[in-house]
PDB file of C-alpha atoms and ligand atoms in Angstrom:
ATOM      1  CA  MET A1368       6.356  11.506 -15.431  1.00  0.00           C
ATOM      2  CA  ALA A1369       8.607  10.172 -12.786  1.00  0.00           C
ATOM      3  CA  THR A1370      12.867  10.353 -13.283  1.00  0.00           C
ATOM      4  CA  PRO A1371      13.397   6.622 -12.406  1.00  0.00           C
ATOM      5  CA  ASN A1372      17.118   6.736 -10.905  1.00  0.00           C
ATOM      6  CA  THR A1373      18.498   4.027 -12.241  1.00  0.00           C
ATOM      7  CA  ALA A1374      22.643   5.252 -10.824  1.00  0.00           C
ATOM      8  CA  PRO A1375      25.202   2.179  -8.845  1.00  0.00           C
ATOM      9  CA  ALA A1376      23.530   2.284  -5.421  1.00  0.00           C
ATOM     10  CA  ILE A1377      26.938   2.896  -4.142  1.00  0.00           C
ATOM     11  CA  GLU A1378      26.302   6.761  -4.390  1.00  0.00           C
ATOM     12  CA  THR A1379      24.407   6.332  -1.144  1.00  0.00           C
ATOM     13  CA  GLY A1380      24.603   2.689   0.134  1.00  0.00           C
ATOM     14  CA  ARG A1381      20.638   2.801   0.171  1.00  0.00           C
ATOM     15  CA  ILE A1382      20.854  -1.039  -2.114  1.00  0.00           C
ATOM     16  CA  ALA A1383      17.086  -0.900  -4.706  1.00  0.00           C
ATOM     17  CA  GLN A1384      15.482  -4.804  -5.164  1.00  0.00           C
ATOM     18  CA  HIS A1385      13.897  -6.715  -7.197  1.00  0.00           C
ATOM     19  CA  ARG A1386      10.545  -6.055  -6.272  1.00  0.00           C
ATOM     20  CA  THR A1387       6.795  -8.449  -8.091  1.00  0.00           C
ATOM     21  CA  TYR A1388       3.686  -6.454  -8.072  1.00  0.00           C
ATOM     22  CA  LEU A1389       0.407  -7.045  -8.763  1.00  0.00           C
ATOM     23  CA  MET A1390      -1.688  -4.256 -10.770  1.00  0.00           C
ATOM     24  CA  CYS A1391      -5.376  -3.462 -12.561  1.00  0.00           C
ATOM     25  CA  ARG A1392      -5.095  -1.042 -15.595  1.00  0.00           C
ATOM     26  CA  PRO A1393      -8.601   1.555 -14.282  1.00  0.00           C
ATOM     27  CA  GLU A1394     -10.717   0.859 -17.092  1.00  0.00           C
ATOM     28  CA  HIS A1395     -13.762   1.118 -15.009  1.00  0.00           C
ATOM     29  CA  PHE A1396     -12.497   3.118 -12.368  1.00  0.00           C
ATOM     30  CA  THR A1397     -15.038   5.959 -11.781  1.00  0.00           C
ATOM     31  CA  VAL A1398     -16.869   7.079  -7.638  1.00  0.00           C
ATOM     32  CA  SER A1399     -20.046   5.928  -8.155  1.00  0.00           C
ATOM     33  CA  TYR A1400     -20.009   5.140  -3.981  1.00  0.00           C
ATOM     34  CA  ARG A1401     -18.825   6.428  -1.159  1.00  0.00           C
ATOM     35  CA  ILE A1402     -17.409   4.346   1.599  1.00  0.00           C
ATOM     36  CA  ASN A1403     -13.993   7.025   2.888  1.00  0.00           C
ATOM     37  CA  PRO A1404     -13.714  10.591   3.515  1.00  0.00           C
ATOM     38  CA  TRP A1405     -12.481  11.644   0.167  1.00  0.00           C
ATOM     39  CA  MET A1406     -15.140  10.043  -2.417  1.00  0.00           C
ATOM     40  CA  GLU A1407     -17.444  12.175  -3.557  1.00  0.00           C
ATOM     41  CA  PRO A1408     -19.627  10.749  -6.211  1.00  0.00           C
ATOM     42  CA  ALA A1409     -20.867  13.877  -7.101  1.00  0.00           C
ATOM     43  CA  ASN A1410     -17.955  15.046  -8.261  1.00  0.00           C
ATOM     44  CA  PRO A1411     -16.666  14.159 -11.746  1.00  0.00           C
ATOM     45  CA  THR A1412     -14.039  11.210 -12.313  1.00  0.00           C
ATOM     46  CA  ASP A1413     -12.218  11.387 -15.714  1.00  0.00           C
ATOM     47  CA  THR A1414     -11.017   8.010 -16.151  1.00  0.00           C
ATOM     48  CA  ALA A1415      -8.476   8.412 -19.074  1.00  0.00           C
ATOM     49  CA  LEU A1416      -6.682  10.561 -17.253  1.00  0.00           C
ATOM     50  CA  ALA A1417      -6.793   7.683 -14.309  1.00  0.00           C
ATOM     51  CA  VAL A1418      -6.603   5.306 -16.553  1.00  0.00           C
ATOM     52  CA  ARG A1419      -2.592   7.453 -18.502  1.00  0.00           C
ATOM     53  CA  GLN A1420      -1.322   8.038 -13.901  1.00  0.00           C
ATOM     54  CA  TRP A1421      -2.440   4.741 -13.614  1.00  0.00           C
ATOM     55  CA  GLN A1422      -0.205   4.120 -16.329  1.00  0.00           C
ATOM     56  CA  SER A1423       2.627   6.441 -15.213  1.00  0.00           C
ATOM     57  CA  LEU A1424       3.366   3.988 -12.644  1.00  0.00           C
ATOM     58  CA  TYR A1425       3.151   1.127 -13.985  1.00  0.00           C
ATOM     59  CA  ASP A1426       5.716   2.198 -16.801  1.00  0.00           C
ATOM     60  CA  THR A1427       7.915   3.879 -13.094  1.00  0.00           C
ATOM     61  CA  TYR A1428       7.944  -0.172 -12.110  1.00  0.00           C
ATOM     62  CA  ILE A1429       8.822  -1.613 -15.496  1.00  0.00           C
ATOM     63  CA  ALA A1430      12.055   1.298 -15.905  1.00  0.00           C
ATOM     64  CA  LEU A1431      13.849   0.921 -11.991  1.00  0.00           C
ATOM     65  CA  GLY A1432      14.037  -2.921 -12.969  1.00  0.00           C
ATOM     66  CA  HIS A1433      10.951  -4.501 -11.937  1.00  0.00           C
ATOM     67  CA  ASP A1434       8.271  -7.159 -12.205  1.00  0.00           C
ATOM     68  CA  VAL A1435       4.710  -6.030 -12.454  1.00  0.00           C
ATOM     69  CA  HIS A1436       1.861  -8.648 -13.309  1.00  0.00           C
ATOM     70  CA  LEU A1437      -1.899  -7.555 -14.119  1.00  0.00           C
ATOM     71  CA  ILE A1438      -5.450  -8.838 -12.907  1.00  0.00           C
ATOM     72  CA  ASP A1439      -7.763  -7.644 -15.264  1.00  0.00           C
ATOM     73  CA  PRO A1440     -10.559  -5.289 -14.791  1.00  0.00           C
ATOM     74  CA  ILE A1441     -14.190  -5.893 -13.808  1.00  0.00           C
ATOM     75  CA  GLU A1442     -16.624  -3.717 -14.751  1.00  0.00           C
ATOM     76  CA  GLY A1443     -18.910  -2.883 -12.035  1.00  0.00           C
ATOM     77  CA  LEU A1444     -16.118  -2.794  -8.783  1.00  0.00           C
ATOM     78  CA  PRO A1445     -14.025   0.441 -10.442  1.00  0.00           C
ATOM     79  CA  ASP A1446     -11.902  -0.125  -6.954  1.00  0.00           C
ATOM     80  CA  MET A1447     -10.315  -2.748  -8.201  1.00  0.00           C
ATOM     81  CA  VAL A1448      -7.495  -0.922  -9.456  1.00  0.00           C
ATOM     82  CA  TYR A1449      -6.334  -0.501  -5.695  1.00  0.00           C
ATOM     83  CA  THR A1450      -4.574  -4.099  -5.326  1.00  0.00           C
ATOM     84  CA  ALA A1451      -3.253  -3.371  -2.500  1.00  0.00           C
ATOM     85  CA  ASN A1452      -6.636  -4.623  -0.391  1.00  0.00           C
ATOM     86  CA  GLY A1453      -6.913  -7.429  -2.890  1.00  0.00           C
ATOM     87  CA  GLY A1454      -5.004  -9.688  -0.633  1.00  0.00           C
ATOM     88  CA  PHE A1455      -1.385 -10.346   1.345  1.00  0.00           C
ATOM     89  CA  VAL A1456       1.680 -12.885  -0.191  1.00  0.00           C
ATOM     90  CA  ILE A1457       3.916 -14.569   1.625  1.00  0.00           C
ATOM     91  CA  ASP A1458       6.703 -16.745   0.195  1.00  0.00           C
ATOM     92  CA  GLY A1459       3.718 -18.319  -2.438  1.00  0.00           C
ATOM     93  CA  VAL A1460       0.878 -18.101   0.448  1.00  0.00           C
ATOM     94  CA  ALA A1461      -1.524 -15.166  -0.221  1.00  0.00           C
ATOM     95  CA  TYR A1462      -4.661 -14.696   1.895  1.00  0.00           C
ATOM     96  CA  GLY A1463      -7.018 -13.651   0.489  1.00  0.00           C
ATOM     97  CA  ALA A1464      -9.318 -10.389   1.123  1.00  0.00           C
ATOM     98  CA  LYS A1465     -13.327  -9.926   2.758  1.00  0.00           C
ATOM     99  CA  PHE A1466     -14.096  -6.697   2.923  1.00  0.00           C
ATOM    100  CA  ARG A1467     -15.866  -4.313   4.244  1.00  0.00           C
ATOM    101  CA  PHE A1468     -18.318  -2.414   2.573  1.00  0.00           C
ATOM    102  CA  GLN A1469     -20.800  -4.409   0.457  1.00  0.00           C
ATOM    103  CA  GLU A1470     -19.762  -2.410  -2.748  1.00  0.00           C
ATOM    104  CA  ARG A1471     -16.319  -4.093  -2.637  1.00  0.00           C
ATOM    105  CA  VAL A1472     -17.285  -8.094  -1.034  1.00  0.00           C
ATOM    106  CA  PRO A1473     -16.910  -9.015  -5.321  1.00  0.00           C
ATOM    107  CA  GLU A1474     -13.088  -8.031  -5.441  1.00  0.00           C
ATOM    108  CA  GLY A1475     -12.211 -10.889  -3.352  1.00  0.00           C
ATOM    109  CA  PRO A1476     -13.041 -13.811  -4.523  1.00  0.00           C
ATOM    110  CA  ALA A1477     -11.699 -11.960  -8.023  1.00  0.00           C
ATOM    111  CA  PHE A1478      -8.382 -11.428  -6.202  1.00  0.00           C
ATOM    112  CA  MET A1479      -8.136 -15.741  -5.129  1.00  0.00           C
ATOM    113  CA  GLU A1480      -8.771 -16.984  -8.440  1.00  0.00           C
ATOM    114  CA  TRP A1481      -5.724 -14.889  -9.781  1.00  0.00           C
ATOM    115  CA  PHE A1482      -3.731 -15.749  -6.770  1.00  0.00           C
ATOM    116  CA  GLY A1483      -5.052 -19.774  -7.374  1.00  0.00           C
ATOM    117  CA  GLU A1484      -4.392 -18.750 -11.261  1.00  0.00           C
ATOM    118  CA  ASN A1485      -1.257 -18.246 -10.674  1.00  0.00           C
ATOM    119  CA  GLY A1486       0.422 -20.359  -7.913  1.00  0.00           C
ATOM    120  CA  PHE A1487      -0.257 -19.035  -5.080  1.00  0.00           C
ATOM    121  CA  GLN A1488      -1.836 -20.961  -1.952  1.00  0.00           C
ATOM    122  CA  VAL A1489      -4.753 -19.543  -1.680  1.00  0.00           C
ATOM    123  CA  VAL A1490      -6.070 -18.967   2.417  1.00  0.00           C
ATOM    124  CA  ASP A1491     -10.083 -18.521   2.460  1.00  0.00           C
ATOM    125  CA  PRO A1492     -10.167 -16.037   4.636  1.00  0.00           C
ATOM    126  CA  VAL A1493     -12.869 -16.098   7.902  1.00  0.00           C
ATOM    127  CA  GLU A1494     -12.391 -12.387   9.143  1.00  0.00           C
ATOM    128  CA  VAL A1495     -13.004  -9.124   7.665  1.00  0.00           C
ATOM    129  CA  ASN A1496      -9.282  -8.095   5.699  1.00  0.00           C
ATOM    130  CA  GLU A1497      -8.113  -5.396   3.255  1.00  0.00           C
ATOM    131  CA  GLY A1498      -4.796  -7.159   2.349  1.00  0.00           C
ATOM    132  CA  GLU A1499      -2.268  -5.341   2.070  1.00  0.00           C
ATOM    133  CA  GLY A1500      -4.247  -1.935   3.025  1.00  0.00           C
ATOM    134  CA  ASP A1501      -3.725  -2.790   6.064  1.00  0.00           C
ATOM    135  CA  PHE A1502      -1.188  -4.980   6.906  1.00  0.00           C
ATOM    136  CA  LEU A1503       2.254  -4.579   5.526  1.00  0.00           C
ATOM    137  CA  LEU A1504       5.351  -6.395   5.780  1.00  0.00           C
ATOM    138  CA  VAL A1505       8.774  -4.655   7.463  1.00  0.00           C
ATOM    139  CA  GLY A1506      11.859  -7.437   8.914  1.00  0.00           C
ATOM    140  CA  SER A1507      10.195  -9.948  10.341  1.00  0.00           C
ATOM    141  CA  LYS A1508       7.126  -8.594  12.137  1.00  0.00           C
ATOM    142  CA  VAL A1509       3.754  -7.643  10.487  1.00  0.00           C
ATOM    143  CA  LEU A1510       1.789  -4.654  10.830  1.00  0.00           C
ATOM    144  CA  ALA A1511      -1.424  -4.817  11.044  1.00  0.00           C
ATOM    145  CA  GLY A1512      -4.078  -1.332  11.385  1.00  0.00           C
ATOM    146  CA  THR A1513      -7.470  -1.758  12.536  1.00  0.00           C
ATOM    147  CA  GLY A1514     -10.060   1.018  13.084  1.00  0.00           C
ATOM    148  CA  PHE A1515     -11.890   1.905   9.681  1.00  0.00           C
ATOM    149  CA  ARG A1516     -11.823  -1.654   7.883  1.00  0.00           C
ATOM    150  CA  SER A1517     -10.056  -4.737   8.869  1.00  0.00           C
ATOM    151  CA  THR A1518     -11.134  -6.266  12.504  1.00  0.00           C
ATOM    152  CA  GLY A1519      -8.163  -7.568  15.423  1.00  0.00           C
ATOM    153  CA  ASP A1520      -9.833 -10.939  14.396  1.00  0.00           C
ATOM    154  CA  SER A1521      -8.003 -10.584  11.208  1.00  0.00           C
ATOM    155  CA  HIS A1522      -4.377  -9.542  12.994  1.00  0.00           C
ATOM    156  CA  ARG A1523      -5.180 -13.237  14.956  1.00  0.00           C
ATOM    157  CA  GLU A1524      -5.898 -14.747  11.784  1.00  0.00           C
ATOM    158  CA  LEU A1525      -2.943 -13.223   9.944  1.00  0.00           C
ATOM    159  CA  ARG A1526      -0.979 -15.151  12.708  1.00  0.00           C
ATOM    160  CA  ASP A1527      -2.009 -18.404  12.336  1.00  0.00           C
ATOM    161  CA  VAL A1528      -1.556 -17.580   8.608  1.00  0.00           C
ATOM    162  CA  PHE A1529       1.686 -16.245   8.341  1.00  0.00           C
ATOM    163  CA  GLY A1530       3.852 -17.846  12.362  1.00  0.00           C
ATOM    164  CA  LYS A1531       4.687 -14.196  11.891  1.00  0.00           C
ATOM    165  CA  GLU A1532       4.649 -11.327  14.427  1.00  0.00           C
ATOM    166  CA  VAL A1533       1.823  -9.159  14.399  1.00  0.00           C
ATOM    167  CA  VAL A1534       1.572  -5.762  16.186  1.00  0.00           C
ATOM    168  CA  SER A1535      -1.817  -4.211  16.225  1.00  0.00           C
ATOM    169  CA  LEU A1536      -2.178  -1.030  15.441  1.00  0.00           C
ATOM    170  CA  THR A1537      -5.231   0.802  16.359  1.00  0.00           C
ATOM    171  CA  LEU A1538      -6.104   4.539  13.258  1.00  0.00           C
ATOM    172  CA  VAL A1539      -8.284   6.962  14.895  1.00  0.00           C
ATOM    173  CA  ASP A1540      -8.020   9.507  11.933  1.00  0.00           C
ATOM    174  CA  PRO A1541     -10.706   8.453   8.728  1.00  0.00           C
ATOM    175  CA  ARG A1542      -8.544   9.871   5.985  1.00  0.00           C
ATOM    176  CA  PHE A1543      -6.933   7.538   6.823  1.00  0.00           C
ATOM    177  CA  TYR A1544      -8.902   4.679   7.083  1.00  0.00           C
ATOM    178  CA  HIS A1545      -5.883   1.860   6.072  1.00  0.00           C
ATOM    179  CA  LEU A1546      -2.410   1.723   7.489  1.00  0.00           C
ATOM    180  CA  ASP A1547      -0.955   2.272   4.231  1.00  0.00           C
ATOM    181  CA  THR A1548      -1.982   5.737   4.005  1.00  0.00           C
ATOM    182  CA  ALA A1549      -0.314   6.252   7.660  1.00  0.00           C
ATOM    183  CA  ILE A1550       2.553   3.811   7.613  1.00  0.00           C
ATOM    184  CA  ALA A1551       5.204   3.671   4.440  1.00  0.00           C
ATOM    185  CA  VAL A1552       7.400   0.918   4.883  1.00  0.00           C
ATOM    186  CA  LEU A1553      11.583   2.232   3.356  1.00  0.00           C
ATOM    187  CA  ASP A1554      13.396  -0.725   3.790  1.00  0.00           C
ATOM    188  CA  PRO A1555      11.203  -4.236   4.228  1.00  0.00           C
ATOM    189  CA  VAL A1556      13.777  -6.386   4.626  1.00  0.00           C
ATOM    190  CA  GLU A1557      16.189  -7.391   7.470  1.00  0.00           C
ATOM    191  CA  GLY A1558      19.587  -6.805   7.216  1.00  0.00           C
ATOM    192  CA  PRO A1559      22.371  -9.179   6.682  1.00  0.00           C
ATOM    193  CA  GLY A1560      22.994 -11.235  10.117  1.00  0.00           C
ATOM    194  CA  GLY A1561      20.095 -11.035  10.446  1.00  0.00           C
ATOM    195  CA  VAL A1562      20.036  -7.664  11.777  1.00  0.00           C
ATOM    196  CA  GLU A1563      16.707  -5.598  11.814  1.00  0.00           C
ATOM    197  CA  ARG A1564      17.508  -2.599  10.133  1.00  0.00           C
ATOM    198  CA  ALA A1565      14.346  -2.605   8.493  1.00  0.00           C
ATOM    199  CA  ASN A1566      12.268   1.755   8.775  1.00  0.00           C
ATOM    200  CA  ILE A1567       9.475   3.906   8.380  1.00  0.00           C
ATOM    201  CA  ALA A1568       7.837   6.926   8.272  1.00  0.00           C
ATOM    202  CA  TYR A1569       4.758   7.326   9.280  1.00  0.00           C
ATOM    203  CA  LEU A1570       1.391  10.371  10.361  1.00  0.00           C
ATOM    204  CA  PRO A1571       1.844  10.320  13.868  1.00  0.00           C
ATOM    205  CA  HIS A1572      -1.602  11.675  14.590  1.00  0.00           C
ATOM    206  CA  ALA A1573      -3.497   8.914  12.041  1.00  0.00           C
ATOM    207  CA  PHE A1574      -2.325   6.582  15.683  1.00  0.00           C
ATOM    208  CA  ASP A1575      -4.101   6.540  18.792  1.00  0.00           C
ATOM    209  CA  GLU A1576      -1.674   6.928  21.429  1.00  0.00           C
ATOM    210  CA  ALA A1577      -1.083   3.789  22.149  1.00  0.00           C
ATOM    211  CA  SER A1578       0.238   2.556  18.857  1.00  0.00           C
ATOM    212  CA  ARG A1579       2.084   6.062  18.564  1.00  0.00           C
ATOM    213  CA  ALA A1580       3.669   4.768  21.826  1.00  0.00           C
ATOM    214  CA  VAL A1581       5.145   0.866  19.603  1.00  0.00           C
ATOM    215  CA  LEU A1582       5.698   3.003  16.308  1.00  0.00           C
ATOM    216  CA  GLU A1583       8.225   4.837  19.012  1.00  0.00           C
ATOM    217  CA  ASP A1584      10.011   1.889  20.413  1.00  0.00           C
ATOM    218  CA  LEU A1585      10.022  -0.362  17.851  1.00  0.00           C
ATOM    219  CA  TYR A1586      10.929   2.054  15.002  1.00  0.00           C
ATOM    220  CA  PRO A1587      12.950   4.893  16.874  1.00  0.00           C
ATOM    221  CA  ASP A1588      14.669   6.571  13.240  1.00  0.00           C
ATOM    222  CA  ALA A1589      11.951   6.696  11.457  1.00  0.00           C
ATOM    223  CA  ILE A1590      10.771   9.061   9.538  1.00  0.00           C
ATOM    224  CA  LEU A1591       7.780  11.294  10.671  1.00  0.00           C
ATOM    225  CA  VAL A1592       5.860  13.365   8.653  1.00  0.00           C
ATOM    226  CA  SER A1593       4.087  15.716   8.188  1.00  0.00           C
ATOM    227  CA  ASP A1594      -0.065  17.075   8.458  1.00  0.00           C
ATOM    228  CA  ALA A1595       0.458  17.971   5.649  1.00  0.00           C
ATOM    229  CA  ASP A1596       2.417  15.772   3.998  1.00  0.00           C
ATOM    230  CA  GLY A1597      -0.061  12.963   4.809  1.00  0.00           C
ATOM    231  CA  ALA A1598      -2.967  14.684   4.076  1.00  0.00           C
ATOM    232  CA  VAL A1599      -1.957  14.420   0.039  1.00  0.00           C
ATOM    233  CA  PHE A1600      -0.771  11.048   0.177  1.00  0.00           C
ATOM    234  CA  GLY A1601       2.571  11.327   1.000  1.00  0.00           C
ATOM    235  CA  LEU A1602       2.209   7.966   2.963  1.00  0.00           C
ATOM    236  CA  ASN A1603       0.836   6.339   0.232  1.00  0.00           C
ATOM    237  CA  SER A1604       3.760   4.739  -1.588  1.00  0.00           C
ATOM    238  CA  ALA A1605       6.586   2.155  -2.256  1.00  0.00           C
ATOM    239  CA  SER A1606       9.981   2.036  -1.992  1.00  0.00           C
ATOM    240  CA  ASP A1607      12.611  -1.211  -3.576  1.00  0.00           C
ATOM    241  CA  GLY A1608      14.827  -0.316  -0.449  1.00  0.00           C
ATOM    242  CA  ARG A1609      16.698   2.804  -2.595  1.00  0.00           C
ATOM    243  CA  ASN A1610      13.511   4.548  -4.878  1.00  0.00           C
ATOM    244  CA  VAL A1611      10.299   5.909  -2.642  1.00  0.00           C
ATOM    245  CA  ILE A1612       7.545   6.113  -5.748  1.00  0.00           C
ATOM    246  CA  ILE A1613       5.510   9.374  -4.270  1.00  0.00           C
ATOM    247  CA  SER A1614       3.420  12.244  -4.478  1.00  0.00           C
ATOM    248  CA  PRO A1615       5.015  15.126  -5.817  1.00  0.00           C
ATOM    249  CA  ARG A1616       2.628  16.764  -3.418  1.00  0.00           C
ATOM    250  CA  ALA A1617       4.314  15.344  -0.166  1.00  0.00           C
ATOM    251  CA  LYS A1618       7.332  18.466  -0.722  1.00  0.00           C
ATOM    252  CA  GLY A1619       8.059  17.781   2.936  1.00  0.00           C
ATOM    253  CA  PHE A1620       8.807  13.854   2.860  1.00  0.00           C
ATOM    254  CA  GLU A1621      10.506  14.498  -0.127  1.00  0.00           C
ATOM    255  CA  ALA A1622      12.765  16.461   1.529  1.00  0.00           C
ATOM    256  CA  GLN A1623      13.271  14.225   4.285  1.00  0.00           C
ATOM    257  CA  LEU A1624      13.626  10.408   2.078  1.00  0.00           C
ATOM    258  CA  ARG A1625      17.275  12.998  -0.070  1.00  0.00           C
ATOM    259  CA  GLU A1626      18.501  13.018   3.672  1.00  0.00           C
ATOM    260  CA  ARG A1627      18.649  10.267   4.596  1.00  0.00           C
ATOM    261  CA  GLY A1628      19.998   8.627   1.132  1.00  0.00           C
ATOM    262  CA  TYR A1629      16.482   7.719  -0.102  1.00  0.00           C
ATOM    263  CA  THR A1630      16.016   8.388  -3.772  1.00  0.00           C
ATOM    264  CA  PRO A1631      12.274  10.241  -3.943  1.00  0.00           C
ATOM    265  CA  VAL A1632      10.657   9.271  -7.963  1.00  0.00           C
ATOM    266  CA  LEU A1633       7.409  11.298  -7.901  1.00  0.00           C
ATOM    267  CA  VAL A1634       4.362   9.928  -9.903  1.00  0.00           C
ATOM    268  CA  ASP A1635       1.365  11.698 -10.002  1.00  0.00           C
ATOM    269  CA  LEU A1636      -1.701   9.676  -8.564  1.00  0.00           C
ATOM    270  CA  SER A1637      -4.351  13.331  -8.530  1.00  0.00           C
ATOM    271  CA  GLU A1638      -7.442  11.176 -10.017  1.00  0.00           C
ATOM    272  CA  LEU A1639      -6.933   7.645  -7.945  1.00  0.00           C
ATOM    273  CA  LEU A1640      -7.168  10.476  -5.248  1.00  0.00           C
ATOM    274  CA  LEU A1641     -10.490  10.774  -5.918  1.00  0.00           C
ATOM    275  CA  GLY A1642     -11.194   7.323  -4.219  1.00  0.00           C
ATOM    276  CA  GLY A1643      -9.256   7.196  -1.971  1.00  0.00           C
ATOM    277  CA  GLY A1644      -5.846   5.153  -2.795  1.00  0.00           C
ATOM    278  CA  GLY A1645      -2.734   6.717  -4.240  1.00  0.00           C
ATOM    279  CA  ILE A1646       0.691   4.971  -4.936  1.00  0.00           C
ATOM    280  CA  LYS A1647       0.849   2.389  -1.905  1.00  0.00           C
ATOM    281  CA  CYS A1648      -2.658   1.131  -2.787  1.00  0.00           C
ATOM    282  CA  CYS A1649      -2.501   0.127  -6.400  1.00  0.00           C
ATOM    283  CA  THR A1650       0.400  -1.559  -5.976  1.00  0.00           C
ATOM    284  CA  LEU A1651       0.156  -4.851  -4.457  1.00  0.00           C
ATOM    285  CA  GLU A1652       3.875  -7.716  -3.438  1.00  0.00           C
ATOM    286  CA  LEU A1653       3.490 -10.604  -5.196  1.00  0.00           C
ATOM    287  CA  ARG A1654       5.710 -12.397  -2.176  1.00  0.00           C
ATOM    288  CA  ARG A1655       7.480 -16.135  -3.798  1.00  0.00           C
TER     289      ARG A1655
HETATM  290  N1  LIG B2568     -12.306   3.844  -2.498  1.00  0.00           N
HETATM  291  C1  LIG B2568     -10.918   2.540  -2.239  1.00  0.00           C
HETATM  292  C2  LIG B2568     -12.002   1.825  -0.540  1.00  0.00           C
HETATM  293  O1  LIG B2568     -11.633   2.573  -0.014  1.00  0.00           O
HETATM  294  C3  LIG B2568     -10.332   2.978  -1.571  1.00  0.00           C
HETATM  295  C4  LIG B2568      -9.073   2.113  -1.397  1.00  0.00           C
HETATM  296  C5  LIG B2568      -7.616   2.297  -1.247  1.00  0.00           C
HETATM  297  N2  LIG B2568      -6.484   1.348  -1.071  1.00  0.00           N
HETATM  298  C6  LIG B2568      -5.306   1.656   0.341  1.00  0.00           C
HETATM  299  N3  LIG B2568      -4.672   0.842  -0.143  1.00  0.00           N
HETATM  300  N4  LIG B2568      -5.157   2.391   0.819  1.00  0.00           N
HETATM  301  O2  LIG B2568     -11.606   0.933  -0.338  1.00  0.00           O
END
């Protein structure tokens, strides 16, 4: 069970920023098809356990003072719990998702409907993209993954929609098929006076050589996470700039975060890992 640290920020110098998230209760969660190497339809899943674990993540966000909105789960869409894939939202504009695999295609319009009903300006996507699963806002830039799900063309579309610098990165290990399984954004915002103090943690081996070189250049202070911690979805985490919600199995990453003055908060989503998702996958940031 999570034990959020709500002690004053002054202790570590890290400042927690308020976040607004979209989540989806996994009432219809199961593994009935296989679209990533983690999914094994022959293995049983426990939906009640998935809901309990999901609830502990929800409760953790609330205890940390964040706002969480909910989208209704739809029967027959077992992956809808992974709301990170539902779109990408900045400044009240929601760029919709267009899923790679048929099984998840109906989720795209369902999320766009929610965005529209909740006051977001919706941009209907032309290109295949899986939202915040592959797009991560880091300071003024968007890091964008390709290789397995979102296409390179979606990176261009993303640039046109938001007018931000988009940095394309290529994923090469099928276990880390979305960018949010290989990169954790620790400090998503820029520091005072426009100083870029945004930082990330990442799993070097999940990327091709050219992408690794780009990451080394952009983030010389990044935390490099071990293969062991990557393999338990340690990087699939959510940070408010101070508290970093991570898997309890990512022991090395937990220690690295502490050394840097972050407060790791441990939440176990083992049942949702059967679908190939973790903490970040279940969390979509809503930026107004
Ligand atoms: N079963 C889902 C899929 O393969 C898991 C999605 C995980 N989401 C994420 N943001 N990494 O599409």
